[in-house]
Amino acid sequence: MLLQRVMFLPLFTQWNRQTTKNLVPRFPAVRLTGFRSNSSVPDVKERTLIAVKPDGVQRRLVGQIIRRFEQRGFKLVGLKMLQVSEELLSQHYCQLTQKPFYPSLVEYMTSGPVVVMVWEGQNVVQSSRAMVGPTNPAAAPAGTVRGDFSLHVSRNVVHASDSLEGAQREIQLWFQGKELVKWGCWDQTLTCEE
Ligand code: DAT
Ligand code: MG
């Protein structure tokens, strides 16, 4: 029995390789190794920082928010959950520290864990702002994250970087380079002309 298994294994491995190769032509521009993290994947595209704030995490909206970005065709390259420190928050919101609402913003943002992500893709900064909607959910159209899941500016569920420069600054603040994964999507030639 053991001998049979040993003899069958190389056959199975060979079959498996062939079958996998046969699947690849459906995505012609992607190499077989394209879904692995490696250094030979295409150049880094535009990236943005998206965070599900403590209210979004408590309300179990993380999956729905991720689904919207995946569905749009963006690629997730970084993801983690953490309890934010006041120090990190003051750097993240450095332009808001003098605002009257800043103390309550800190209280809210440190009230529980956040899920922070880096998404990559064509025009992702601007597109994700449109997907998230205006800062004040009262003005957010239905179909946007804030328009669908929130009512008030003090609990607006999600953060999205507002510019390319802001995105770069925020990604460096929240992630170490080694936490971001370079990988090639099998479907990237279907969602964007490279
Ligand atoms: P955005 O998150 O849309 O980029 P922002 O950078 O101006 O908006 O503000 C950061 C967060 O601060 C915002 O998501 C919620 C909070 N905030 C902004 N304006 C506020 C206000 N007038 N009252 C209470 N919280 C506010
Ligand atoms: Mg902002």
Short mmCIF file of N, CA and C and ligand atoms in Angstrom, two decimals, residues 53 93 96 101 105 129 134-135 146 153-154 156 158-160 162, ligand 1:
data_model
loop_
_atom_site.label_atom_id
_atom_site.label_comp_id
_atom_site.label_asym_id
_atom_site.label_seq_id
_atom_site.Cartn_x
_atom_site.Cartn_y
_atom_site.Cartn_z
N LYS A 53 -12.85 52.24 10.88
CA LYS A 53 -12.72 52.86 12.20
C LYS A 53 -13.40 51.99 13.27
N TYR A 93 -3.68 62.52 12.01
CA TYR A 93 -4.57 63.68 11.88
C TYR A 93 -3.83 64.97 12.25
N LEU A 96 -5.49 68.30 12.06
CA LEU A 96 -6.76 68.51 12.79
C LEU A 96 -6.57 68.71 14.29
N PHE A 101 -13.16 69.59 17.65
CA PHE A 101 -13.64 68.21 17.78
C PHE A 101 -12.50 67.21 17.96
N LEU A 105 -12.56 63.16 18.66
CA LEU A 105 -12.08 62.29 17.57
C LEU A 105 -11.07 61.27 18.12
N ARG A 129 -12.03 57.62 -2.53
CA ARG A 129 -12.74 58.73 -1.87
C ARG A 129 -14.19 58.79 -2.35
N PRO A 134 -18.53 61.68 1.14
CA PRO A 134 -18.09 62.87 1.87
C PRO A 134 -17.92 62.62 3.36
N THR A 135 -17.12 63.49 3.99
CA THR A 135 -16.82 63.37 5.43
C THR A 135 -18.09 63.27 6.27
N ARG A 146 -20.06 55.60 3.48
CA ARG A 146 -20.63 56.45 4.53
C ARG A 146 -22.13 56.67 4.33
N VAL A 153 -21.14 62.71 11.34
CA VAL A 153 -19.71 62.92 11.06
C VAL A 153 -18.80 62.34 12.15
N SER A 154 -19.32 62.24 13.36
CA SER A 154 -18.49 61.74 14.46
C SER A 154 -18.36 60.21 14.47
N ASN A 156 -18.18 58.04 11.26
CA ASN A 156 -18.34 57.85 9.81
C ASN A 156 -17.64 56.62 9.25
N VAL A 158 -15.29 54.87 8.22
CA VAL A 158 -14.13 54.51 7.42
C VAL A 158 -13.26 55.74 7.12
N HIS A 159 -11.98 55.48 6.96
CA HIS A 159 -11.03 56.53 6.53
C HIS A 159 -10.51 56.17 5.15
N ALA A 160 -10.31 57.21 4.33
CA ALA A 160 -9.64 57.02 3.04
C ALA A 160 -8.71 58.21 2.80
N ASP A 162 -6.84 61.29 1.19
CA ASP A 162 -7.52 62.25 0.30
C ASP A 162 -6.66 62.75 -0.86
P1 DAT B 1 -12.17 62.72 5.94
O1 DAT B 1 -12.20 61.61 6.95
O2 DAT B 1 -13.36 62.68 5.03
O3 DAT B 1 -10.87 62.79 5.19
P2 DAT B 1 -11.26 64.99 7.49
O4 DAT B 1 -9.88 64.57 7.16
O5 DAT B 1 -11.63 66.43 7.25
O6 DAT B 1 -12.33 64.09 6.75
O7 DAT B 1 -11.55 64.68 9.02
C1 DAT B 1 -11.07 63.50 9.62
C2 DAT B 1 -12.13 62.94 10.54
O8 DAT B 1 -12.40 63.88 11.59
C3 DAT B 1 -13.49 62.74 9.88
O9 DAT B 1 -13.55 61.52 9.17
C4 DAT B 1 -14.39 62.76 11.04
C5 DAT B 1 -13.77 63.82 11.94
N1 DAT B 1 -14.39 65.12 11.73
C6 DAT B 1 -14.17 65.97 10.70
N2 DAT B 1 -14.92 67.07 10.81
C7 DAT B 1 -15.64 66.92 11.96
C8 DAT B 1 -16.61 67.69 12.65
N3 DAT B 1 -16.99 68.88 12.19
N4 DAT B 1 -17.13 67.19 13.78
C9 DAT B 1 -16.74 66.00 14.27
N5 DAT B 1 -15.82 65.21 13.69
C10 DAT B 1 -15.28 65.65 12.53
#
